[in-house]
């Protein structure tokens, strides 16, 4: 019985936030009353190469969808931890991560990355010129691959954000 | 009558003889366990779980055979087929697709419906994007079709087909019911043979193979017994080795 309980605790599969819930959390906290718009980012060869370098695997896809409110963007991206994709939402404000949430976790191990003690480490992190995170993120014992996947998605979302007109807006206003 | 005792020198000689014999005969297993153990210890860094097994012989040892489902779709002179969790186009694996539900040609794009997402492909079979629930799609899908050049999706919830604009990501109700649904056909035998020759299974990766070799399971029940017996003999070697060293001090 104890074993079953421990197994249930360790198994972290599930949907933790829907897209709507994530967008609501991301865009309504600041009290901005602007419409949330859906946008597309088209990826050319060089962008795909950089995305592949960030993910450390070939990036498949020519178009990425994202959501915009004001100059904030939100990205919902997937990356495989060990065997199955983890769905991660990243809200970017002023070219830095405002919040990062695990929306759905499908693996049987490594689900600790969904907890706030891990995801809050990404708050206010931005991208260096080498497309790396500008602050250290502590790993989680036993969840190495999931941690890597979340870090890659954070870098990718920040990189994609830089390619949108909303990043340029922020830069010019600073 | 006094009890007959084995002389210590004879016991030592017998033990040494068997220690050597068992040690030599276990050498191959020690090497196998050491190599597989070392690799498994660094499985994450070496990304062994991501390396799918492709060897026909190894897959054959696991009893893997390509499932032959009836679902195949013929669109734009190409055969689209869902096998296990993968999409094959003319026998070439294009990507992950759980339960293929239909394929339609929409403008310059090919739209593939899997159970929980749409895959948009160019005519060169390059993935444009994958659309799923986060993009406002109702899932799981039952089927997809076309109506007046628009994509129509029929999902389980709500059980009412609707038009889906793949650019605006918006759903609108159908004004009429004349939908040209994507229909499956029987797959030609040569294509089945091609898929059977390239088919792989997600759960079978190098890490799993190493674990099974390490435990002996890869070689069937006899392999497990051999590894068990080897473990007992390792215990014997540890004890005999220690005793022999202790006596010679």
Coordinates of C-alpha atoms in Angstrom, one line a residue:
Chain A
X1 CA 0.0 0.0 0.0
X2 CA 2.9 2.3 0.9
X3 CA 4.6 1.4 -2.3
X4 CA 1.4 2.2 -4.3
X5 CA 1.2 5.5 -2.6
X6 CA 4.8 6.3 -3.2
X7 CA 4.4 5.3 -6.9
X8 CA 1.4 7.5 -7.2
X9 CA 3.3 10.4 -5.7
X10 CA 6.2 9.8 -8.1
X11 CA 4.0 9.5 -11.1
X12 CA 3.5 13.0 -12.3
X13 CA 1.6 12.4 -15.6
X14 CA -1.2 14.9 -16.2
X15 CA -2.5 18.2 -17.4
X16 CA -1.7 20.9 -14.9
X17 CA -2.9 23.9 -16.9
X18 CA -5.0 24.3 -20.0
X19 CA -3.9 26.8 -22.7
X20 CA -6.7 29.2 -21.6
X21 CA -5.7 29.0 -18.0
X22 CA -2.1 29.6 -18.8
X23 CA -2.9 32.6 -21.0
X24 CA -5.3 34.0 -18.4
X25 CA -2.6 33.7 -15.7
X26 CA 0.0 35.2 -18.0
X27 CA -2.0 38.1 -19.3
X28 CA -4.4 39.2 -16.7
X29 CA -2.1 39.4 -13.7
X30 CA -0.7 42.7 -14.7
X31 CA -4.2 44.2 -15.1
X32 CA -3.6 45.2 -18.7
X33 CA -7.0 45.4 -20.4
X34 CA -5.7 44.7 -23.9
X35 CA -6.9 42.1 -26.4
X36 CA -4.9 38.8 -26.6
X37 CA -4.0 38.2 -30.2
X38 CA -2.8 35.0 -31.9
X39 CA 0.2 35.5 -34.2
X40 CA 2.5 33.3 -36.3
X41 CA 6.3 33.3 -36.6
X42 CA 7.7 31.9 -39.8
X43 CA 11.0 30.2 -39.5
X44 CA 13.6 30.4 -42.3
X45 CA 16.6 28.2 -42.6
X46 CA 18.9 30.2 -40.3
X47 CA 16.3 30.4 -37.6
X48 CA 15.7 26.7 -37.8
X49 CA 19.5 26.1 -37.5
X50 CA 19.6 28.2 -34.4
X51 CA 16.5 26.5 -33.0
X52 CA 18.1 23.1 -33.7
X53 CA 21.3 24.2 -31.9
X54 CA 19.3 25.3 -28.9
X55 CA 17.3 22.0 -28.8
X56 CA 20.4 19.9 -29.7
X57 CA 18.3 18.0 -32.3
X58 CA 16.8 18.9 -35.7
X59 CA 13.9 21.4 -35.3
X60 CA 10.8 20.3 -37.3
X61 CA 8.4 23.0 -38.4
X62 CA 8.2 26.2 -40.5
X63 CA 5.7 28.1 -38.4
X64 CA 5.2 28.7 -34.7
X65 CA 2.1 30.2 -33.1
X66 CA 2.2 32.6 -30.2
X67 CA 0.0 34.9 -28.3
X68 CA 0.5 38.6 -27.8
X69 CA -0.8 41.2 -25.4
X70 CA 0.8 44.6 -25.6
X71 CA 4.5 43.8 -26.0
X72 CA 4.2 40.6 -24.0
X73 CA 4.3 37.3 -25.8
X74 CA 3.3 33.8 -24.7
X75 CA 4.6 30.6 -26.2
X76 CA 3.4 27.0 -25.8
X77 CA 6.2 24.7 -26.9
X78 CA 6.9 21.0 -26.5
X79 CA 10.1 19.2 -25.9
X80 CA 10.8 15.5 -25.1
X81 CA 12.3 14.8 -21.7
X82 CA 13.2 11.2 -21.8
X83 CA 10.6 9.7 -24.1
X84 CA 7.5 11.8 -24.2
X85 CA 6.9 15.5 -24.9
X86 CA 6.4 18.0 -22.0
X87 CA 4.1 20.9 -22.9
X88 CA 5.5 24.1 -21.5
X89 CA 4.1 27.6 -21.5
X90 CA 6.5 30.6 -21.4
X91 CA 5.3 34.2 -20.9
X92 CA 7.8 36.8 -21.9
X93 CA 7.8 40.4 -20.8
X94 CA 10.5 43.0 -21.6
X95 CA 12.6 40.3 -23.3
X96 CA 12.7 38.3 -20.1
X97 CA 10.7 35.4 -18.8
X98 CA 7.8 36.6 -16.7
X99 CA 6.5 33.1 -15.9
X100 CA 7.1 29.6 -17.0
X101 CA 4.7 26.8 -16.4
X102 CA 4.5 23.1 -17.2
X103 CA 1.1 22.6 -18.8
X104 CA 1.2 18.9 -19.4
X105 CA 3.7 16.2 -18.3
X106 CA 3.5 12.8 -19.9
X107 CA 6.6 11.0 -18.6
X108 CA 6.5 8.6 -15.6
X109 CA 9.6 10.2 -14.0
X110 CA 10.9 13.7 -13.6
X111 CA 7.6 15.4 -12.9
X112 CA 9.2 17.5 -10.2
X113 CA 9.9 20.1 -12.8
X114 CA 6.3 21.2 -12.7
X115 CA 6.6 22.5 -9.2
X116 CA 7.0 26.2 -8.5
X117 CA 10.3 25.8 -6.6
X118 CA 11.8 24.8 -10.0
X119 CA 9.8 26.9 -12.5
X120 CA 10.1 30.2 -10.5
X121 CA 13.9 30.0 -11.0
X122 CA 13.2 31.1 -14.6
X123 CA 11.5 34.4 -13.6
X124 CA 13.3 37.4 -15.0
X125 CA 15.9 35.3 -16.9
X126 CA 16.7 36.5 -20.4
X127 CA 18.9 35.4 -23.2
X128 CA 22.6 36.1 -23.7
X129 CA 24.1 36.9 -27.1
X130 CA 25.1 33.2 -27.3
X131 CA 21.4 32.2 -26.9
X132 CA 22.1 30.9 -23.3
X133 CA 20.1 31.7 -20.2
X134 CA 21.7 34.7 -18.4
X135 CA 21.3 33.1 -14.9
X136 CA 21.9 29.6 -13.5
X137 CA 19.0 27.3 -13.0
X138 CA 19.4 24.6 -10.3
X139 CA 18.6 21.0 -11.4
X140 CA 16.4 18.5 -9.7
X141 CA 17.8 15.2 -8.6
X142 CA 16.4 12.3 -10.6
X143 CA 14.8 14.7 -13.2
X144 CA 17.9 15.6 -15.3
X145 CA 16.3 15.0 -18.7
X146 CA 13.1 16.9 -17.8
X147 CA 15.2 19.8 -16.4
X148 CA 17.2 19.9 -19.7
X149 CA 14.0 19.9 -21.7
X150 CA 12.5 22.8 -19.7
X151 CA 15.7 24.8 -20.0
X152 CA 15.8 24.3 -23.8
X153 CA 12.2 25.4 -24.1
X154 CA 13.0 28.5 -22.1
X155 CA 15.9 29.4 -24.4
X156 CA 13.8 28.7 -27.5
X157 CA 10.9 30.8 -26.4
X158 CA 13.3 33.7 -25.6
X159 CA 15.0 33.3 -28.9
X160 CA 11.6 33.2 -30.8
X161 CA 10.5 36.3 -28.9
X162 CA 13.6 38.2 -30.1
X163 CA 12.4 37.5 -33.7
X164 CA 9.0 39.1 -33.2
X165 CA 8.2 42.8 -33.7
X166 CA 7.4 42.9 -30.0
X167 CA 11.0 42.4 -28.9
X168 CA 12.0 45.3 -31.1
X169 CA 9.3 47.5 -29.6
X170 CA 10.6 46.8 -26.1
X171 CA 14.2 47.4 -27.2
X172 CA 13.4 50.8 -28.8
X173 CA 11.5 51.9 -25.8
X174 CA 14.3 51.1 -23.4
Chain B
X1 CA 35.3 -43.4 16.1
X2 CA 37.1 -40.1 15.5
X3 CA 35.7 -37.8 12.8
X4 CA 37.6 -37.8 9.6
X5 CA 38.9 -34.2 8.8
X6 CA 40.0 -32.9 5.4
X7 CA 43.5 -31.6 5.6
X8 CA 43.7 -27.8 5.3
X9 CA 46.2 -27.9 2.5
X10 CA 43.9 -30.2 0.4
X11 CA 40.9 -27.9 1.1
X12 CA 42.9 -24.9 0.1
X13 CA 44.1 -26.6 -3.1
X14 CA 40.5 -27.7 -4.0
X15 CA 39.2 -24.2 -3.3
X16 CA 41.9 -22.5 -5.3
X17 CA 41.3 -24.9 -8.2
X18 CA 37.5 -24.1 -8.3
X19 CA 38.1 -20.4 -7.7
X20 CA 40.3 -20.3 -10.8
X21 CA 37.9 -22.5 -12.9
X22 CA 34.8 -20.5 -11.9
X23 CA 36.7 -17.2 -12.3
X24 CA 37.8 -18.0 -15.8
X25 CA 34.4 -19.3 -16.9
X26 CA 32.7 -16.2 -15.6
X27 CA 35.0 -13.8 -17.4
X28 CA 32.7 -13.2 -20.3
X29 CA 29.8 -12.5 -18.0
X30 CA 31.8 -10.1 -15.9
X31 CA 32.8 -8.2 -19.0
X32 CA 29.2 -8.1 -20.3
X33 CA 27.9 -6.9 -16.9
X34 CA 30.7 -4.4 -16.5
X35 CA 30.2 -2.9 -19.9
X36 CA 26.4 -2.8 -19.8
X37 CA 26.5 -1.5 -16.2
X38 CA 28.9 1.3 -17.1
X39 CA 26.8 2.4 -20.0
X40 CA 23.6 2.3 -18.0
X41 CA 25.1 4.4 -15.3
X42 CA 25.6 7.2 -17.9
X43 CA 22.5 6.5 -19.9
X44 CA 21.2 10.1 -19.5
X45 CA 24.4 11.7 -20.6
X46 CA 24.7 9.3 -23.6
X47 CA 21.0 9.8 -24.4
X48 CA 20.6 6.0 -24.8
X49 CA 16.8 6.2 -24.2
X50 CA 16.5 8.3 -27.3
X51 CA 18.4 5.9 -29.5
X52 CA 15.7 3.6 -31.1
X53 CA 16.6 0.1 -32.0
X54 CA 16.6 -0.4 -35.7
X55 CA 18.4 -3.8 -36.1
X56 CA 15.9 -6.3 -37.5
X57 CA 17.6 -9.1 -35.6
X58 CA 17.3 -7.4 -32.3
X59 CA 13.7 -6.3 -32.9
X60 CA 13.1 -9.9 -34.0
X61 CA 14.4 -11.1 -30.6
X62 CA 11.8 -8.9 -28.9
X63 CA 9.1 -10.4 -31.2
X64 CA 8.4 -7.1 -32.9
X65 CA 6.4 -7.2 -36.1
X66 CA 4.9 -4.2 -37.9
X67 CA 1.1 -4.1 -37.2
X68 CA -0.9 -4.1 -40.3
X69 CA -3.9 -1.8 -39.8
X70 CA -6.4 -1.1 -42.5
X71 CA -6.1 2.7 -42.2
X72 CA -4.4 4.1 -45.2
X73 CA -5.2 7.3 -47.1
X74 CA -4.3 8.0 -50.7
X75 CA -3.9 11.8 -51.3
X76 CA -1.9 13.7 -54.0
X77 CA -0.5 10.4 -55.4
X78 CA 0.9 9.5 -52.0
X79 CA 0.0 6.8 -49.5
X80 CA -0.4 8.0 -45.9
X81 CA -0.4 5.3 -43.3
X82 CA -0.5 5.3 -39.5
X83 CA 1.5 2.4 -38.0
X84 CA 1.6 2.2 -34.2
X85 CA 2.3 5.9 -33.2
X86 CA 4.0 6.9 -36.5
X87 CA 3.0 8.4 -39.8
X88 CA 4.5 6.9 -42.9
X89 CA 4.2 8.5 -46.3
X90 CA 5.0 6.1 -49.1
X91 CA 6.9 4.0 -46.6
X92 CA 9.0 6.8 -45.2
X93 CA 8.5 7.8 -41.6
X94 CA 7.5 11.4 -41.3
X95 CA 6.9 11.8 -37.6
X96 CA 4.8 11.0 -34.5
X97 CA 1.1 10.4 -35.2
X98 CA -1.1 8.6 -32.8
X99 CA -4.1 7.0 -34.7
X100 CA -4.2 8.4 -38.2
X101 CA -7.7 9.7 -38.8
X102 CA -7.5 11.3 -42.3
X103 CA -5.5 13.3 -44.8
X104 CA -6.7 16.1 -47.1
X105 CA -5.0 18.4 -49.5
X106 CA -5.7 22.0 -48.7
X107 CA -4.2 24.5 -51.1
X108 CA -0.4 23.9 -51.1
X109 CA -0.5 22.1 -47.8
X110 CA -1.3 18.5 -46.9
X111 CA -3.3 18.3 -43.6
X112 CA -2.9 15.1 -41.7
X113 CA -5.3 14.4 -38.8
X114 CA -4.0 12.2 -36.0
X115 CA -6.1 11.5 -32.9
X116 CA -5.1 14.6 -31.0
X117 CA -3.4 16.9 -33.5
X118 CA -3.2 18.1 -37.1
X119 CA 0.1 18.0 -38.9
X120 CA 0.5 20.5 -41.7
X121 CA 3.0 19.3 -44.4
X122 CA 4.4 20.9 -47.5
X123 CA 4.3 19.0 -50.7
X124 CA 8.0 18.1 -50.0
X125 CA 6.7 16.5 -46.7
X126 CA 8.3 19.2 -44.5
X127 CA 6.4 19.8 -41.3
X128 CA 5.0 23.3 -41.3
X129 CA 3.5 22.9 -37.8
X130 CA 1.6 20.7 -35.5
X131 CA -1.7 22.1 -34.2
X132 CA -3.5 20.6 -31.2
X133 CA -5.7 21.5 -28.3
X134 CA -3.6 24.6 -27.3
X135 CA -4.4 26.0 -30.7
X136 CA -8.1 25.8 -30.2
X137 CA -8.8 22.5 -31.8
X138 CA -11.4 20.2 -30.4
X139 CA -9.8 16.8 -29.8
X140 CA -9.9 13.8 -30.1
X141 CA -10.8 13.8 -33.8
X142 CA -13.1 11.3 -35.5
X143 CA -12.4 12.4 -39.1
X144 CA -11.5 15.4 -41.3
X145 CA -12.8 16.5 -44.6
X146 CA -13.2 19.4 -47.0
X147 CA -16.0 21.8 -47.8
X148 CA -15.6 24.6 -50.3
X149 CA -11.9 24.7 -49.9
X150 CA -12.1 24.8 -46.1
X151 CA -10.9 22.2 -43.6
X152 CA -13.7 20.5 -41.7
X153 CA -13.0 18.7 -38.4
X154 CA -15.2 16.2 -36.7
X155 CA -14.3 15.7 -33.1
X156 CA -15.8 13.6 -30.3
X157 CA -16.6 16.7 -28.2
X158 CA -18.7 18.4 -29.4
X159 CA -20.1 15.8 -31.7
X160 CA -20.7 18.3 -34.5
X161 CA -18.4 18.9 -37.5
X162 CA -17.1 22.4 -37.8
X163 CA -14.9 24.4 -40.2
X164 CA -11.4 25.1 -39.0
X165 CA -9.4 28.0 -40.4
X166 CA -5.7 26.9 -40.1
X167 CA -4.4 30.4 -40.5
X168 CA -6.7 32.2 -38.0
X169 CA -7.1 29.1 -35.8
X170 CA -10.8 29.7 -35.6
X171 CA -13.8 27.3 -35.7
X172 CA -17.1 28.1 -37.3
X173 CA -20.3 26.1 -37.6
X174 CA -21.0 24.3 -40.9
X175 CA -23.7 26.0 -43.0
X176 CA -24.5 22.8 -44.9
X177 CA -23.6 19.1 -44.5
X178 CA -22.0 18.4 -47.9
X179 CA -18.6 17.5 -46.6
X180 CA -16.1 15.5 -48.6
X181 CA -14.7 13.3 -45.8
X182 CA -11.2 11.7 -46.1
X183 CA -11.7 8.0 -46.7
X184 CA -9.3 5.1 -46.1
X185 CA -8.3 2.5 -48.6
X186 CA -6.6 -0.9 -48.6
X187 CA -2.8 -0.5 -48.5
X188 CA -0.9 -2.1 -51.4
X189 CA 1.2 -5.1 -50.4
X190 CA 4.5 -3.7 -51.6
X191 CA 4.0 -0.7 -49.3
X192 CA 3.2 -3.0 -46.4
X193 CA 6.5 -4.8 -47.0
X194 CA 8.4 -1.5 -47.0
X195 CA 6.9 -0.4 -43.7
X196 CA 7.5 -3.8 -42.2
X197 CA 11.2 -3.4 -43.1
X198 CA 11.7 0.1 -41.5
X199 CA 9.2 -0.2 -38.6
X200 CA 10.6 0.6 -35.1
X201 CA 9.0 0.7 -31.7
X202 CA 9.2 3.7 -29.4
X203 CA 9.7 1.8 -26.2
X204 CA 12.5 -0.3 -27.5
X205 CA 15.7 1.8 -27.2
X206 CA 19.4 1.2 -26.5
X207 CA 18.8 1.7 -22.8
X208 CA 16.1 -1.0 -22.7
X209 CA 18.4 -3.3 -24.6
X210 CA 21.3 -2.8 -22.2
X211 CA 19.0 -3.3 -19.2
X212 CA 17.7 -6.6 -20.7
X213 CA 21.2 -7.8 -21.6
X214 CA 22.4 -6.8 -18.1
X215 CA 19.6 -8.8 -16.4
X216 CA 19.8 -11.7 -18.9
X217 CA 16.2 -11.2 -20.0
X218 CA 17.3 -10.5 -23.6
X219 CA 18.3 -14.2 -23.8
X220 CA 15.0 -15.4 -22.4
X221 CA 14.3 -17.4 -19.2
X222 CA 17.6 -19.3 -19.6
X223 CA 19.5 -15.9 -19.7
X224 CA 17.9 -14.9 -16.4
X225 CA 18.9 -18.2 -14.8
X226 CA 22.5 -17.8 -16.1
X227 CA 22.7 -14.3 -14.6
X228 CA 21.2 -15.6 -11.3
X229 CA 23.7 -18.5 -11.2
X230 CA 26.5 -16.1 -12.1
X231 CA 25.5 -13.8 -9.2
X232 CA 25.7 -16.8 -6.8
X233 CA 29.1 -17.8 -8.2
X234 CA 30.3 -14.2 -7.7
X235 CA 29.3 -14.5 -4.1
X236 CA 31.3 -17.8 -3.9
X237 CA 34.3 -16.1 -5.6
X238 CA 34.2 -13.3 -3.1
X239 CA 34.1 -15.7 -0.1
X240 CA 36.7 -18.1 -1.6
X241 CA 39.0 -15.2 -2.6
X242 CA 38.8 -13.7 0.8
X243 CA 39.4 -17.0 2.6
X244 CA 42.4 -17.9 0.3
X245 CA 43.9 -14.4 0.9
X246 CA 43.3 -14.8 4.7
X247 CA 45.0 -18.2 4.8
X248 CA 48.1 -16.9 3.0
X249 CA 48.7 -13.8 5.1

